[in-house]
Structure formats: C-alpha cells, structure tokens
mmCIF file of C-alpha atoms in Angstrom:
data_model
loop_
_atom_site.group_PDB
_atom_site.id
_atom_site.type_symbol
_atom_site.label_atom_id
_atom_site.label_comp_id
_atom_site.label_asym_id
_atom_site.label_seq_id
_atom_site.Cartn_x
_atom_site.Cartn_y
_atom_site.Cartn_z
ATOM 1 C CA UNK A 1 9.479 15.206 5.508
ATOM 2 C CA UNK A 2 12.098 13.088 7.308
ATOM 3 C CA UNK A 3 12.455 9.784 7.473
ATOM 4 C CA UNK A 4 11.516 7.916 10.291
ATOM 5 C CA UNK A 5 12.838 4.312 12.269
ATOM 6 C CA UNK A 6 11.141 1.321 12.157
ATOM 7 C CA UNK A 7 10.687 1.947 16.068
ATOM 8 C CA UNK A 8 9.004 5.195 15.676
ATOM 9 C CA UNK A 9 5.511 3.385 14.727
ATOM 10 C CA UNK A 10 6.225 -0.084 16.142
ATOM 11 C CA UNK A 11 2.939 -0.989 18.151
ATOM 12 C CA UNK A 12 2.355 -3.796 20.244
ATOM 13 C CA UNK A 13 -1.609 -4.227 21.451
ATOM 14 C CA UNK A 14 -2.238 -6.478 23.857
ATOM 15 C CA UNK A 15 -5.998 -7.836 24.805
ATOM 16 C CA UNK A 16 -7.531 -10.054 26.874
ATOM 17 C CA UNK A 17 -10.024 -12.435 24.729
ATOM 18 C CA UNK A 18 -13.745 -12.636 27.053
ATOM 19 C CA UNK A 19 -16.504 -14.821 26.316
ATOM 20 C CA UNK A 20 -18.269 -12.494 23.809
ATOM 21 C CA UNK A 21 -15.462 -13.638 21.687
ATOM 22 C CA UNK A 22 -16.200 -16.940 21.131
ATOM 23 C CA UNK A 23 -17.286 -18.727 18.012
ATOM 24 C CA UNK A 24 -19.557 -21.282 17.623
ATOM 25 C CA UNK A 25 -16.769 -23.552 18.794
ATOM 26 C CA UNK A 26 -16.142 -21.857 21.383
ATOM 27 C CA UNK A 27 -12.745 -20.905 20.163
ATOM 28 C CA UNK A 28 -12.093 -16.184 19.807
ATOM 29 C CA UNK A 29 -13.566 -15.776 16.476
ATOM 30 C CA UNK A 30 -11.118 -15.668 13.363
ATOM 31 C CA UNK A 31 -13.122 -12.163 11.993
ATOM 32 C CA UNK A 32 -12.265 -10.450 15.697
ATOM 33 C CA UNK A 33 -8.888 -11.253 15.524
ATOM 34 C CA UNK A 34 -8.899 -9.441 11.890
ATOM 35 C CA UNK A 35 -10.323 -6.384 12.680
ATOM 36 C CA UNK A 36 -7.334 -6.000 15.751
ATOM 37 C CA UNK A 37 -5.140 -6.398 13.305
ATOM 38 C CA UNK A 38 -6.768 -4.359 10.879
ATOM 39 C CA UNK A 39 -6.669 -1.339 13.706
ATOM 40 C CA UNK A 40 -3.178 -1.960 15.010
ATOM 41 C CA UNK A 41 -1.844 -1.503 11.310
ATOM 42 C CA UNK A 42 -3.896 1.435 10.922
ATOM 43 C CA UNK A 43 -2.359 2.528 14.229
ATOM 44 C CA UNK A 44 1.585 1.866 12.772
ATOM 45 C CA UNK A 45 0.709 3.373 9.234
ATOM 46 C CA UNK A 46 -0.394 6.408 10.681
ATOM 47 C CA UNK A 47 1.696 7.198 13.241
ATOM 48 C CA UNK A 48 4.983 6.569 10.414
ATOM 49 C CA UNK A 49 2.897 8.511 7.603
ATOM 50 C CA UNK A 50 1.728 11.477 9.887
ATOM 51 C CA UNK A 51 -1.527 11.268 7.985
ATOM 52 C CA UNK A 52 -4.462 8.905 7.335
ATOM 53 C CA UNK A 53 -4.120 5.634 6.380
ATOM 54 C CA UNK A 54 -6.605 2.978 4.272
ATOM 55 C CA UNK A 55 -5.939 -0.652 4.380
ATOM 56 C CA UNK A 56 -5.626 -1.856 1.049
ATOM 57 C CA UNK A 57 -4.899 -4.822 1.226
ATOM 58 C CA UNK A 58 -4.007 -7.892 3.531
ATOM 59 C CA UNK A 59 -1.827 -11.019 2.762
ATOM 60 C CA UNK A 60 -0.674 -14.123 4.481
ATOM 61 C CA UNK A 61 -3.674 -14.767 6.814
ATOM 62 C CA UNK A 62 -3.928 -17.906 7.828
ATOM 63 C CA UNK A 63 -4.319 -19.111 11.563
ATOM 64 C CA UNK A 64 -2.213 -21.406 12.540
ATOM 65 C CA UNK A 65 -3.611 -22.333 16.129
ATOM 66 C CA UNK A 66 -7.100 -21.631 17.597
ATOM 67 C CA UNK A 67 -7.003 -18.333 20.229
ATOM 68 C CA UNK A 68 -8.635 -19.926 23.540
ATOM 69 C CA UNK A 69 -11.139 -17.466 25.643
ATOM 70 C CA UNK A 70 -9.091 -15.999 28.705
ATOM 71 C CA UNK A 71 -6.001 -15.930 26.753
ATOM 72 C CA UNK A 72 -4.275 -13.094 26.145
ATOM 73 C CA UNK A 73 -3.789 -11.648 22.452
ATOM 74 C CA UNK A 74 -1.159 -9.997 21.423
ATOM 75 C CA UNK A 75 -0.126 -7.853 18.063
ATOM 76 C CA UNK A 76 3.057 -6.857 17.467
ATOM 77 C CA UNK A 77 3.123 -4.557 14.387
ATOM 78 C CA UNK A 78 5.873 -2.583 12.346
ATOM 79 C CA UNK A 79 6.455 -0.823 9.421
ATOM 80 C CA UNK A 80 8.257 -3.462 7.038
ATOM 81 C CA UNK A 81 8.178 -1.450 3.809
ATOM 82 C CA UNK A 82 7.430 1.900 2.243
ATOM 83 C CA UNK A 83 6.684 2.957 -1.139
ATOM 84 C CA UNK A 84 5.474 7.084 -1.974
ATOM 85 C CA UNK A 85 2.244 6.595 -0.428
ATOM 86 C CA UNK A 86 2.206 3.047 0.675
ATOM 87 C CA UNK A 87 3.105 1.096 3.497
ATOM 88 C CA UNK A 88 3.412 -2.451 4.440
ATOM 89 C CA UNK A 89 2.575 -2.929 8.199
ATOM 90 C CA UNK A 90 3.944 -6.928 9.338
ATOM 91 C CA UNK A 91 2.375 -8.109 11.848
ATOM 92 C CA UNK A 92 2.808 -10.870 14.574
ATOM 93 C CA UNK A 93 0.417 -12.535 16.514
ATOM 94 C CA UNK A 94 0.474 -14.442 19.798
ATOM 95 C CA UNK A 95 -2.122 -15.633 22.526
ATOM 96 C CA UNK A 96 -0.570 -16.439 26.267
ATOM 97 C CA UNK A 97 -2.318 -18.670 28.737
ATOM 98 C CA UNK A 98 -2.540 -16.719 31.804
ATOM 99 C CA UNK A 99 -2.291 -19.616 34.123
ATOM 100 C CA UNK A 100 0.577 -21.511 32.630
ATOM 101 C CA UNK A 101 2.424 -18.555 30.606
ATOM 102 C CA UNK A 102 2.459 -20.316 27.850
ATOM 103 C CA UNK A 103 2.386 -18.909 24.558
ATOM 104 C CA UNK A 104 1.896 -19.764 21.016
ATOM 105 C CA UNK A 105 2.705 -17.852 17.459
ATOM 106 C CA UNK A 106 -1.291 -17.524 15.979
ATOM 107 C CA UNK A 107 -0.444 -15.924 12.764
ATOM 108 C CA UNK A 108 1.269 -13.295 11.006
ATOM 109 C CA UNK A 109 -0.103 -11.270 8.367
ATOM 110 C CA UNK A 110 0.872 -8.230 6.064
ATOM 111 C CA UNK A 111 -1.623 -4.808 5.369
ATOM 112 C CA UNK A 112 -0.931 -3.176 2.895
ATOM 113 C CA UNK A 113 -2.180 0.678 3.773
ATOM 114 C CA UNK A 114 -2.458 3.625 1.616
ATOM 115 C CA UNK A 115 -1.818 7.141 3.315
ATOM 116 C CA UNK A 116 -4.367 9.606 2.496
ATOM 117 C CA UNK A 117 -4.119 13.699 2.601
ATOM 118 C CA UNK A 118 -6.643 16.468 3.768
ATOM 119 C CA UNK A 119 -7.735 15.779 -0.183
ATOM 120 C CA UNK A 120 -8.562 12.364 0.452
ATOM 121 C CA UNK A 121 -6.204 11.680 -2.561
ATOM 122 C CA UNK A 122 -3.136 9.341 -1.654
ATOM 123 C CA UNK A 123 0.293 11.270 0.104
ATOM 124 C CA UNK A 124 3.435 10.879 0.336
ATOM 125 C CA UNK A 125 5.099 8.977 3.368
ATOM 126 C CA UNK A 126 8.262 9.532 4.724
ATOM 127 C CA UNK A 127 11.179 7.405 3.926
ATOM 128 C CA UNK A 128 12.084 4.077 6.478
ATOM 129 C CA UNK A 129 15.464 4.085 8.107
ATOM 130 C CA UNK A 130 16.328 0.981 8.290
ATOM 131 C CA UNK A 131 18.569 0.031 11.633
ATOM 132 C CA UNK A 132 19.090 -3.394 11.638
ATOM 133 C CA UNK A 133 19.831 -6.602 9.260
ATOM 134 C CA UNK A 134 16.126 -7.631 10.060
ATOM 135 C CA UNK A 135 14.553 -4.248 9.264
ATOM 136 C CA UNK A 136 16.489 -4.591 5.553
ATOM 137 C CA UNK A 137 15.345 -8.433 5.245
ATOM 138 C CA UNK A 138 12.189 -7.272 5.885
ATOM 139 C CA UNK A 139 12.009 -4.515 3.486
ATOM 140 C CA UNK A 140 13.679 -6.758 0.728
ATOM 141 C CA UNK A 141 11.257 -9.834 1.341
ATOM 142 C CA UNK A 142 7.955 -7.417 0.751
ATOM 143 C CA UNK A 143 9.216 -6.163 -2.505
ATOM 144 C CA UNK A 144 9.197 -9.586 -3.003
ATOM 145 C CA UNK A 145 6.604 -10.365 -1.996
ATOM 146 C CA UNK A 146 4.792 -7.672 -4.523
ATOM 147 C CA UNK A 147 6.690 -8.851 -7.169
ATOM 148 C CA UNK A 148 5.426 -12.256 -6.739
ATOM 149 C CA UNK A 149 1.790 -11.475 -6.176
ATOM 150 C CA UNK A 150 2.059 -9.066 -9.414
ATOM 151 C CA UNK A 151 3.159 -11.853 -11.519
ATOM 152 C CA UNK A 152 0.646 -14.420 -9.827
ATOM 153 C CA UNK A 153 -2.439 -11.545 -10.304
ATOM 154 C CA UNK A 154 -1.096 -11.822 -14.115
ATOM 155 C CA UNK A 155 -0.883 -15.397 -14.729
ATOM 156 C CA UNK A 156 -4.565 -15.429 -13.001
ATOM 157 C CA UNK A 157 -5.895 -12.497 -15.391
ATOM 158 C CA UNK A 158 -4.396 -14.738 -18.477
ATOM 159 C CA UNK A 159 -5.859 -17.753 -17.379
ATOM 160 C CA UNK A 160 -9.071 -15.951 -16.772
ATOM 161 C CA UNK A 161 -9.440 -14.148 -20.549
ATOM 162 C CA UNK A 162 -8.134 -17.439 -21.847
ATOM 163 C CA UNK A 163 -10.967 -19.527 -20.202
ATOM 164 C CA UNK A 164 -12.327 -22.118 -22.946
ATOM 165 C CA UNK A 165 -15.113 -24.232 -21.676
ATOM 166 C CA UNK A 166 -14.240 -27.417 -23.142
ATOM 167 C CA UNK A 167 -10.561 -27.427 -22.180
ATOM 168 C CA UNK A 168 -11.366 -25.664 -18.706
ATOM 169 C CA UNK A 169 -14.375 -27.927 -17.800
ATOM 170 C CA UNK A 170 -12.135 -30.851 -17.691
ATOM 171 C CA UNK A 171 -10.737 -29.704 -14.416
ATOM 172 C CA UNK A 172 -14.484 -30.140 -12.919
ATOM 173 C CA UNK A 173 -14.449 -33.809 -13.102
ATOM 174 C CA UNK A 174 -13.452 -35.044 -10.077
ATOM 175 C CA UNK A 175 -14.116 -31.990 -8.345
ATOM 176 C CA UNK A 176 -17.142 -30.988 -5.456
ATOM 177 C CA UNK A 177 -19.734 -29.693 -8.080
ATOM 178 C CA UNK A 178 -22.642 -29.983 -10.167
ATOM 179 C CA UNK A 179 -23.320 -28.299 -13.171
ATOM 180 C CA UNK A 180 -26.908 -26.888 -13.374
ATOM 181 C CA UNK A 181 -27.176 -25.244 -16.475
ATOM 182 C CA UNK A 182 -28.571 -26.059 -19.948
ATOM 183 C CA UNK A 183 -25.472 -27.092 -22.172
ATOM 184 C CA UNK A 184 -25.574 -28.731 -25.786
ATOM 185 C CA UNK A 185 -25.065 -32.366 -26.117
ATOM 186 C CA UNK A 186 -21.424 -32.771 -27.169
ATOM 187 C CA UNK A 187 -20.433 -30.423 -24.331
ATOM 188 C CA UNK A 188 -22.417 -33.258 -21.722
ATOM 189 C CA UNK A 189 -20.448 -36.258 -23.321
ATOM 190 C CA UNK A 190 -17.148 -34.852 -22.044
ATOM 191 C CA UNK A 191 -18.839 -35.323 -18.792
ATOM 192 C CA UNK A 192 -20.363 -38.753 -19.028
ATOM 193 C CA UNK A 193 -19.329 -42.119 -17.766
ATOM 194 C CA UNK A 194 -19.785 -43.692 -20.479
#
C-alpha cells in the first residue's frame, strides 16, 4: 500500500443553500450543514484509504456565523492525520454572498473516520506524505488534539465514578434546575434558604 499526499483526497464541495434550507429563523439549518460535512469527509477518507470509511467521531463544531439562503457553501476538506485504520479529515467551511462576493469563515470541524474492509472489520490506510510545514502542523496538532480529549474523557470518567451526592449537589444551587425526586431530610437542608 503506498502512501499517499495530502492532495490526493483533498475535496472541496461547493453548494448553493435554497429555501428548503432554512430554519425556523430563516437562517440554512445547522443539522444540513453537518451532514455536508459529514459526506465530504466520507468523500476524503475514502478516496486516501481506498476502502470504506465510518465517521466516528466529530470535534470542534461550533458555528461561528449564521449561513444566509442564496449563499454559497463551501467545504474544503483534507486528510490532516492518519493512524492504521483511522483518519482525521479537517475541514473548512465558508458561505459567499453571490451579489457582493463576500465571504465569511462558518466553521471548521474535525471527523474522525474509521476505514472498513470487505469484512466490515477496520483496515489499514495508507501512510500520509506530508509536503508542506502546514500538512506536518496539522498532523502534529491532531495527535494533540487526541491526547487532550483522552485525558479530558478520563478526568470525566473519574469525576463520573466518583460522583457523591452531597458534595456533587452543591454545584446545583445556583444552577437552572429543580430537583423532583423524593430525598431524605438532611439531604433537603443543604438546599434550603434557611
């Protein structure tokens, strides 16, 4: 299997955003702009892994301006990372005003995609030639990138089998909700006023 350039499965889709995209608010709906991405990473995993591809998961979504109807969107994805079967696709987004060309940075977002083989059982990928300093700051900043989100999903899991209702029901106080549920006596003094 030889490796392969970050250019051999770079993608760029490009759409125009109609009026059945619209929200409630009138704005291209948040879950439509998802599933583009979700296919244009598919589209980059499996063109660099030769094989199926599953989207495992996806980080960094967050929308940073509203898409407009008439604008168009576009999704420029690469290959930022590869593991033995997995892939990290990076992914830009942009919308351009038609009329006054201009154009704004939506959001980026990572996918992470497994490659799958005739099994269905995950495959190997070929190896990423990296061309460029970009390409290798790239590659670096999703292993860390893993790294951090492995030691976050830990901390999480701790806090979660360490959960003490006394201790941990002291961060309710001031927050949006109402508890509902029979509890003893002492445990509703912690949350009195008086």
């Amino acid at each position: 299997m030889d490796p392969r350039t970050v250019q051999f499965s770079r993608t760029k889709l490009t759409e125009l955003m109609i009026p059945s995209f619209a929200n409630f608010g009138g704005k291209v709906h948040g879950g439509l702009i998802l599933s583009l991405m979700d296919k244009v990473a598919y589209a980059v995993a499996s063109k660099h892994a030769g094989t199926y591809c599953v989207t495992v998961t996806v980080d960094g979504v967050e929308f940073l301006q509203p898409v407009e109807v008439g604008e168009l969107l576009t999704l420029d994805a690469a290959v930022h990372y590869v593991g033995n079967s997995s892939l990290v696709v990076g992914i830009k987004v942009t919308s351009e005003n038609v009329k006054t060309n201009e154009v704004k940075h939506t959001n980026n977002s990572y996918f992470t995609m497994v490659a799958k083989g005739e099994d269905g059982k995950p495959t190997k990928v070929p190896e990423l030639i990296l061309e460029d300093i970009t390409e290798m700051r790239r590659f670096v900043d999703a292993i860390k990138r893993m790294k951090v989100k492995k030691e976050a999903n830990a901390k999480m899991q701790k806090e979660h089998d360490e959960f003490i209702m006394v201790d941990d029901m002291e961060m309710l106080k001031d927050q949006r909700c109402k508890i509902e549920f029979k509890v003893d006596d002492d445990f509703n003094d912690l949350f009195s006023d008086t």
